[in-house]
């Protein structure tokens, strides 16, 4: 789980040591509901079994107990992961404005998230007015705290019931009370500073939060821990996003020059970047996810969205000369940190990443630095991965999702035939594909909303867009963007005013020293405005990334 992990750590602090006493993934068992949303990707168990044996043998170093001659019980029909019977994170509360509705998409479902001040709760509705199907996310919150569709003014309460139809006669039948006038409401809750929703509006799930809750991370609510929540829309799919976060081996290369990967012993360092063998193992895989272990500590994948792991500040490292294995020296358990990633399936070829790096040391400094400062490096790291996972070497301008296309061409169950994963550093990627193929139907269940075709990749400048994928949805970055743009204008005004003052001053009216001082102020203000404009563009709008010159 160390693609972005190490990089994000470097933006906050340097810590990479084990914390071995954390609880395992809890398993929550519920009674199966009567009705389910049908899947468009049901794969027969005959195909699943015949291909899964081959897949699990793709990395014998990772799964030594699994070979092509699997025991008879391996062929038993596995428990199926139900994509529409799970909680999904939608957005961080810190980046939601209570004064307006917000359009979001999860699992291909168009949602509107809005604050119901009458119930003091965030609500998640289907983003479609029952009248003429206009998007409610383009509406407003009226003076009575109702969600208003701005196409014809229909108003809705927190339960999805229609409160007012302006066009209906006041003395006529109460047409607004019809069930046809209601909006579909999804069960929702707030946990760990994130709005969650259950992707089934059936009334039987209305109280689902009382029996099944999202996986809880106590450190995110612990006041002794500090962190900066970040959300970014990602231009590649859910499966690729998770694999990228689970892949530690690429960090030294894809993020070279951006973040530090730690000191590598001379006996293991074979190149400039410092790639080295990594000891990783998967301890348990079931329908709920899996637990893994590596030199840094234990990590967890809680299906379908959560990746997290615990760490402590690094206290130095030594090398076992007999085995050339890197070993971290013991660290005090009182200093802890962790990485928390929520990987959200949005639509084919698109995903969303919500993440945090809570820690209980350096808390004061963490809270003093604005979130947008942390986001500068974190966005740069995400952009470097975006480039590699999208672009084709021979066509840098108009391409398709290259890696996803190749995997789609060979088929999800034949993933191992297109990728050669012989080392232990690929253990988590193999484990995820194993889980997805065995329990998840080999891919996200989009419930007949998509054909499965991937959208074309936009031109390069749009591919690296930060404004619409992050800045607009981040309260800290959007505020900084506006303030810094105002500063640019102020510097330009100072430059023009200073130039005009020098030009208008009559000869001898001001001293030569004063004239040079004002002229210098004009030049410096102009140069500062130009530099700041460039900084704003690459920080909040678009920042290209070239690996060749790192």
XYZ file of C-alpha atoms in Angstrom:
550
model
C 0.000 0.000 0.000
C 2.948 2.256 -0.605
C 2.654 3.948 -3.962
C 1.341 7.250 -2.712
C 1.897 6.261 0.910
C 5.587 7.053 1.218
C 5.157 10.136 -0.897
C 2.346 11.502 1.218
C 4.318 10.787 4.369
C 7.175 12.883 3.049
C 4.876 15.867 2.733
C 4.146 15.709 6.453
C 7.068 13.969 8.132
C 9.550 11.116 7.733
C 8.259 7.966 9.354
C 8.338 4.396 8.128
C 8.487 1.899 10.964
C 6.167 -0.887 12.134
C 3.323 -0.674 14.561
C 2.313 -4.278 15.125
C -0.510 -4.152 17.653
C -3.488 -2.987 15.652
C -6.823 -4.810 15.403
C -7.634 -6.824 12.317
C -10.473 -6.026 9.972
C -13.763 -6.628 11.761
C -16.247 -8.832 9.971
C -19.846 -7.670 10.110
C -22.499 -10.257 9.293
C -25.960 -9.158 8.237
C -29.070 -10.944 7.124
C -29.309 -10.857 3.354
C -31.996 -8.421 2.185
C -34.896 -9.633 0.114
C -34.318 -7.482 -2.944
C -31.044 -6.561 -4.606
C -30.047 -4.381 -7.482
C -29.270 -6.787 -10.372
C -25.699 -7.062 -11.629
C -24.752 -6.688 -15.273
C -21.495 -8.570 -14.785
C -22.474 -11.925 -13.298
C -19.752 -14.427 -14.158
C -20.541 -18.098 -14.013
C -18.896 -20.047 -11.250
C -17.545 -22.541 -13.812
C -15.505 -19.796 -15.501
C -14.527 -18.300 -12.160
C -13.175 -21.589 -10.815
C -11.348 -22.623 -13.988
C -9.536 -19.298 -14.292
C -8.945 -18.574 -10.620
C -6.591 -21.524 -10.145
C -4.325 -20.135 -12.856
C -4.493 -16.626 -11.441
C -3.500 -17.581 -7.909
C -0.403 -19.275 -9.254
C 0.765 -16.057 -10.926
C 2.941 -15.097 -7.975
C 4.079 -18.175 -6.040
C 6.263 -16.049 -3.784
C 3.154 -14.227 -2.650
C 0.804 -17.182 -2.192
C 3.025 -20.232 -1.625
C 0.112 -22.383 -0.466
C -1.903 -21.910 -3.658
C -0.960 -23.763 -6.837
C -2.761 -25.071 -9.872
C -3.450 -28.309 -8.004
C -5.791 -26.630 -5.516
C -7.546 -28.804 -2.905
C -11.165 -29.802 -3.602
C -12.576 -27.269 -1.139
C -11.044 -24.468 -3.240
C -13.599 -25.263 -5.943
C -16.527 -24.566 -3.623
C -18.610 -21.595 -4.642
C -17.199 -18.547 -2.815
C -19.287 -16.027 -0.982
C -20.152 -13.183 -3.348
C -19.331 -9.583 -2.526
C -22.470 -7.473 -2.963
C -21.470 -4.067 -4.357
C -24.847 -2.487 -3.531
C -24.931 -3.627 0.078
C -22.016 -1.498 1.256
C -21.402 2.013 2.533
C -19.512 4.320 0.146
C -17.720 7.573 1.001
C -18.986 10.495 -1.050
C -17.060 13.609 0.023
C -15.232 15.145 2.975
C -17.484 17.325 5.130
C -14.804 20.033 5.410
C -15.148 20.647 1.669
C -18.945 20.802 1.519
C -20.754 24.147 1.608
C -23.996 24.061 3.598
C -25.394 26.961 1.590
C -25.716 25.037 -1.666
C -26.357 21.535 -3.071
C -23.430 19.534 -4.469
C -23.374 17.178 -7.451
C -21.432 13.938 -6.889
C -21.247 10.572 -8.618
C -20.569 7.174 -7.028
C -20.997 3.756 -8.691
C -22.343 5.588 -11.713
C -25.190 7.010 -9.607
C -25.757 10.756 -9.916
C -26.200 12.166 -6.423
C -26.996 15.521 -4.872
C -25.580 16.139 -1.391
C -27.154 18.969 0.596
C -27.473 20.202 4.173
C -30.944 19.916 5.662
C -30.901 22.548 8.377
C -34.341 21.460 9.581
C -32.905 18.071 10.586
C -29.284 19.229 11.008
C -28.029 16.479 8.732
C -26.433 15.939 5.345
C -28.827 14.355 2.877
C -28.056 12.331 -0.236
C -30.740 12.324 -2.937
C -30.980 11.081 -6.473
C -29.881 14.051 -8.561
C -33.062 14.233 -10.620
C -36.238 16.198 -10.111
C -39.302 13.935 -10.589
C -41.009 16.675 -12.620
C -38.817 17.042 -15.718
C -35.635 15.271 -14.539
C -33.631 18.478 -14.105
C -30.532 18.090 -11.874
C -31.341 19.139 -8.320
C -27.639 19.845 -7.771
C -28.085 22.941 -9.941
C -30.756 24.197 -7.577
C -30.613 26.057 -4.286
C -31.559 25.836 -0.621
C -34.580 28.093 -0.120
C -35.349 30.320 2.865
C -37.206 27.472 4.602
C -34.262 25.088 4.259
C -35.832 23.036 1.473
C -34.029 21.756 -1.622
C -35.441 23.704 -4.550
C -35.243 22.723 -8.193
C -34.570 25.936 -10.098
C -36.154 24.706 -13.314
C -39.752 25.043 -12.079
C -39.373 25.737 -8.352
C -40.461 22.392 -6.921
C -39.279 22.085 -3.284
C -38.352 18.963 -1.331
C -37.874 18.143 2.337
C -35.229 15.967 3.967
C -37.323 12.816 3.524
C -37.540 13.359 -0.236
C -41.170 14.416 -0.013
C -42.359 17.238 -2.230
C -43.296 20.247 -0.110
C -44.408 22.699 -2.765
C -45.330 22.824 -6.458
C -45.718 26.486 -7.512
C -47.760 25.629 -10.600
C -50.392 23.631 -8.662
C -53.612 25.546 -7.808
C -53.694 26.446 -4.126
C -57.328 25.333 -3.811
C -56.896 22.238 -6.011
C -55.971 18.664 -5.146
C -52.679 18.304 -3.216
C -50.694 16.831 -6.123
C -47.437 17.443 -4.269
C -48.323 14.637 -1.842
C -48.237 12.004 -4.586
C -45.452 9.418 -4.363
C -44.587 10.319 -7.942
C -43.590 13.777 -6.719
C -41.005 12.401 -4.299
C -37.239 12.197 -4.825
C -35.342 8.975 -4.179
C -33.453 9.286 -0.876
C -30.372 7.211 -0.114
C -29.461 6.276 3.466
C -26.599 8.498 4.554
C -24.467 9.280 7.576
C -21.388 11.233 8.606
C -18.449 9.313 10.018
C -14.770 10.258 10.339
C -15.498 13.628 8.766
C -16.896 12.073 5.571
C -20.425 11.868 4.168
C -21.302 8.232 3.380
C -24.239 6.802 1.456
C -25.837 3.400 0.945
C -26.478 2.898 -2.805
C -30.002 1.523 -2.526
C -33.000 3.798 -1.802
C -35.320 0.888 -1.024
C -37.211 1.668 2.240
C -35.967 -1.601 3.778
C -32.521 0.040 4.074
C -33.812 3.203 5.740
C -32.370 2.198 9.130
C -29.351 0.316 7.796
C -27.008 2.537 9.797
C -28.310 1.003 13.027
C -27.252 -2.510 11.969
C -24.281 -1.914 9.687
C -21.918 1.053 9.774
C -18.927 2.134 7.680
C -15.564 0.881 8.898
C -14.500 3.214 11.696
C -11.020 4.763 12.016
C -10.797 6.091 15.627
C -7.661 8.160 14.945
C -9.607 10.392 12.545
C -11.768 11.513 15.485
C -9.007 11.539 18.096
C -8.106 15.150 19.081
C -4.528 14.067 19.823
C -4.088 13.307 16.097
C -3.844 15.948 13.376
C -4.310 15.542 9.630
C -5.337 17.351 6.462
C -8.158 15.673 4.543
C -7.715 15.664 0.757
C -10.060 14.751 -2.092
C -9.082 14.353 -5.737
C -10.986 13.165 -8.779
C -8.811 10.620 -10.616
C -8.772 10.093 -14.374
C -8.477 6.322 -14.246
C -10.607 3.546 -12.840
C -11.168 2.178 -9.354
C -9.157 -1.013 -9.916
C -6.112 0.865 -11.243
C -6.289 3.371 -8.369
C -6.249 0.634 -5.729
C -3.445 -1.257 -7.450
C -1.402 1.935 -7.645
C -1.779 2.554 -3.909
C -0.857 -1.057 -3.174
C 2.307 -0.965 -5.255
C 5.359 0.159 -3.237
C 7.995 -0.705 -5.822
C 7.220 2.178 -8.184
C 7.645 4.930 -5.582
C 11.407 5.269 -5.960
C 11.053 5.633 -9.735
C 7.751 7.312 -10.531
C 8.188 9.849 -7.718
C 11.936 10.317 -7.921
C 12.901 13.884 -7.074
C 9.490 14.548 -5.549
C 9.762 12.650 -2.286
C 12.307 10.677 -0.290
C 12.089 6.904 -0.049
C 14.570 6.426 2.776
C 18.206 5.472 2.864
C 19.132 2.293 1.006
C 22.134 0.226 2.165
C 25.018 0.156 -0.307
C 24.779 -3.614 -0.519
C 21.287 -3.286 -2.016
C 21.529 -0.054 -3.999
C 21.929 -0.902 -7.661
C 20.814 2.315 -9.332
C 20.354 6.023 -8.704
C 16.757 5.686 -7.548
C 17.460 2.986 -4.961
C 14.912 0.311 -5.797
C 15.340 -2.844 -3.720
C 13.662 -6.160 -2.907
C 10.644 -5.787 -0.635
C 9.384 -8.334 1.846
C 5.571 -8.422 1.650
C 3.030 -11.085 2.473
C -0.736 -11.445 2.489
C -2.022 -13.003 5.674
C -5.738 -13.381 5.062
C -8.116 -12.949 2.125
C -11.889 -13.213 2.431
C -15.012 -11.522 1.115
C -14.423 -8.533 3.403
C -10.917 -7.797 2.081
C -7.475 -8.818 3.268
C -4.679 -8.130 5.727
C -1.092 -7.758 4.572
C 2.273 -7.370 6.239
C 5.518 -5.796 5.084
C 8.623 -4.362 6.656
C 6.782 -1.170 7.588
C 3.947 -2.895 9.433
C 0.461 -4.227 8.787
C -1.915 -2.853 6.168
C -5.591 -3.513 5.601
C -7.900 -3.557 2.606
C -11.523 -3.277 3.739
C -13.706 -3.876 0.698
C -14.707 -2.066 -1.307
C -13.007 1.287 -0.666
C -10.686 1.452 2.327
C -6.902 0.990 2.484
C -5.086 1.891 5.678
C -2.000 1.116 7.718
C -0.254 2.152 10.934
C 3.277 3.505 11.241
C 5.696 5.127 13.684
C 8.575 7.591 13.201
C 11.691 6.009 11.722
C 14.543 5.447 14.164
C 17.120 4.268 11.663
C 17.636 1.036 9.756
C 20.207 -1.740 9.635
C 21.003 -4.472 7.148
C 21.105 -8.167 7.871
C 24.333 -9.019 6.044
C 23.522 -12.701 5.914
C 20.319 -12.181 3.970
C 20.800 -8.599 2.711
C 17.448 -7.819 4.290
C 16.651 -4.294 5.459
C 15.423 -4.273 9.064
C 14.045 -1.305 10.961
C 15.184 -0.783 14.525
C 12.589 -0.685 17.349
C 10.625 2.522 17.871
C 8.637 3.826 20.825
C 4.926 3.030 20.410
C 3.724 6.371 21.774
C 4.418 8.116 18.454
C 2.047 6.842 15.826
C 0.884 7.780 12.370
C -1.198 6.138 9.726
C -2.309 6.479 6.137
C -5.997 6.238 5.266
C -7.161 5.947 1.644
C -10.763 5.766 0.431
C -10.890 4.621 -3.212
C -14.321 5.349 -4.673
C -15.603 3.882 -7.968
C -17.201 6.761 -9.871
C -17.683 5.441 -13.418
C -15.650 3.337 -15.884
C -12.278 5.051 -16.250
C -12.926 7.450 -13.356
C -12.469 7.176 -9.591
C -12.166 9.383 -6.522
C -9.507 9.378 -3.822
C -10.218 10.691 -0.315
C -7.283 10.386 2.034
C -5.726 11.557 5.280
C -2.431 11.118 7.159
C -3.323 11.344 10.873
C -0.417 11.491 13.329
C -0.008 12.239 17.042
C 3.336 14.066 16.801
C 4.095 17.438 15.233
C 0.425 18.195 15.757
C 0.833 21.926 16.343
C 2.828 22.451 13.140
C 0.384 20.307 11.173
C -2.532 22.461 12.294
C -0.700 25.730 11.667
C 0.000 24.989 8.003
C -3.024 25.553 5.710
C -4.357 22.484 3.949
C -3.643 23.904 0.509
C 0.083 23.955 1.277
C 0.003 20.207 1.950
C -1.960 19.675 -1.242
C 0.788 21.122 -3.465
C 3.112 18.137 -3.092
C 0.305 15.609 -2.832
C -1.219 16.742 -6.127
C 2.185 16.603 -7.802
C 2.571 12.982 -6.696
C -0.872 12.052 -7.994
C -0.122 13.775 -11.302
C 3.036 11.744 -11.794
C 1.030 8.525 -11.472
C -1.707 9.900 -13.706
C 0.802 10.429 -16.501
C 2.158 6.886 -16.321
C -1.230 5.201 -16.158
C -2.735 7.197 -19.005
C -0.270 8.104 -21.681
C 0.950 6.007 -24.580
C 4.524 6.571 -25.688
C 3.722 6.989 -29.369
C 0.692 9.227 -29.025
C 1.071 11.932 -26.352
C -1.905 14.042 -27.354
C -5.045 11.962 -27.880
C -5.040 8.530 -26.244
C -7.293 6.190 -24.333
C -6.836 4.715 -20.864
C -3.909 2.551 -22.004
C -3.367 0.266 -19.025
C -7.078 -0.223 -18.468
C -7.596 -0.921 -22.188
C -4.931 -3.634 -22.200
C -6.458 -5.307 -19.163
C -9.900 -5.083 -20.719
C -8.671 -6.689 -23.945
C -7.348 -9.796 -22.176
C -10.295 -9.966 -19.779
C -10.394 -9.341 -16.054
C -9.997 -13.028 -15.205
C -6.895 -13.227 -17.404
C -5.163 -10.275 -15.764
C -2.087 -12.387 -14.987
C -1.577 -13.133 -18.701
C -0.888 -9.482 -19.525
C 1.187 -8.669 -16.419
C 4.322 -10.441 -15.188
C 4.447 -10.183 -11.386
C 7.259 -12.476 -10.165
C 8.429 -10.564 -7.057
C 7.074 -10.173 -3.554
C 6.701 -6.431 -4.062
C 3.617 -7.238 -6.181
C 1.954 -9.239 -3.405
C -0.798 -6.733 -2.631
C -1.652 -6.135 -6.284
C -1.980 -9.887 -6.832
C -4.049 -10.182 -3.644
C -6.429 -7.466 -4.802
C -6.947 -9.117 -8.193
C -7.448 -12.401 -6.376
C -10.103 -10.849 -4.153
C -11.791 -9.054 -7.066
C -11.963 -12.163 -9.251
C -13.041 -14.529 -6.510
C -15.553 -12.397 -4.615
C -16.307 -9.236 -6.620
C -17.337 -10.628 -9.995
C -13.972 -9.588 -11.543
C -14.969 -5.923 -11.806
C -17.148 -3.210 -10.298
C -20.851 -3.920 -10.679
C -22.175 -0.900 -12.590
C -25.719 -2.338 -12.615
C -26.381 -1.941 -16.376
C -25.525 1.767 -16.319
C -22.539 1.433 -18.673
C -21.509 -0.710 -21.592
C -18.019 -1.029 -20.159
C -16.304 1.046 -22.831
C -13.699 3.423 -21.467
C -14.004 7.115 -22.318
C -11.302 8.693 -24.507
C -8.539 10.544 -22.724
C -8.621 14.329 -23.235
C -5.670 16.351 -24.564
C -2.598 16.606 -22.367
C -3.488 19.974 -20.810
C -6.877 18.610 -19.783
C -5.398 15.370 -18.509
C -3.341 17.261 -15.934
C -6.171 19.573 -14.937
C -6.211 20.334 -11.222
C -8.863 23.003 -11.156
C -11.894 20.795 -11.824
C -10.459 17.618 -10.293
C -9.456 19.223 -6.999
C -9.386 23.011 -6.557
C -13.111 23.621 -7.127
C -14.081 20.923 -4.627
C -11.508 21.823 -1.960
C -12.545 24.625 0.392
C -8.917 25.421 1.302
C -7.503 25.433 -2.230
C -10.436 27.348 -3.715
C -10.119 30.039 -1.040
C -6.347 30.287 -1.580
C -6.898 30.466 -5.336
C -9.220 33.463 -4.970
C -7.004 35.269 -2.467
C -3.814 34.801 -4.458
C -5.530 35.992 -7.629
C -6.621 39.095 -5.733
C -2.988 39.596 -4.707
C -1.908 39.346 -8.350
C -4.339 42.120 -9.250
C -3.093 44.240 -6.337
C 0.530 43.836 -7.474
C -0.422 44.813 -11.002
C -2.216 47.896 -9.730
C 0.840 48.863 -7.687
C 3.068 48.379 -10.724
C 0.864 50.508 -12.983
C 0.343 53.205 -10.340
C 4.081 53.418 -9.626
C 4.909 53.679 -13.297
C 2.285 56.379 -13.781
C 3.581 58.297 -10.755
C 7.119 58.345 -12.120
C 5.946 59.378 -15.563
C 3.659 62.126 -14.231
C 6.147 63.647 -11.821
C 7.615 66.840 -13.140
C 11.341 67.114 -13.493
C 12.793 68.125 -10.125
C 9.522 67.537 -8.260
C 10.968 64.448 -6.593
C 14.565 63.479 -5.995
C 16.397 61.075 -8.258
C 16.612 58.543 -5.412
C 12.857 58.679 -4.901
C 12.263 58.341 -8.645
C 14.471 55.228 -8.794
C 12.768 53.795 -5.722
C 9.296 54.175 -7.220
C 10.486 52.783 -10.554
C 12.049 49.804 -8.782
C 8.775 49.212 -6.931
C 6.954 49.174 -10.256
C 9.350 46.622 -11.753
C 9.387 44.386 -8.677
C 5.592 44.461 -8.417
C 5.298 43.518 -12.074
C 7.776 40.622 -11.742
C 6.116 39.423 -8.535
C 2.704 39.398 -10.222
C 4.114 37.348 -13.110
C 5.756 34.829 -10.774
C 2.641 34.564 -8.629
C 0.458 34.028 -11.709
C 2.715 31.147 -12.763
C 2.605 29.695 -9.239
C -1.202 29.879 -9.165
C -1.481 28.178 -12.541
C 0.753 25.214 -11.742
C -0.602 24.850 -8.186
C -4.345 25.196 -8.725
C -4.999 24.820 -12.456
C -2.535 22.572 -14.311
C 0.975 21.267 -13.709
C 2.655 19.156 -16.379
C 4.985 16.358 -15.342
C 8.059 15.104 -17.224
C 9.762 12.029 -15.754
C 12.758 12.317 -18.087
C 14.144 15.361 -16.282
C 13.670 14.177 -12.704
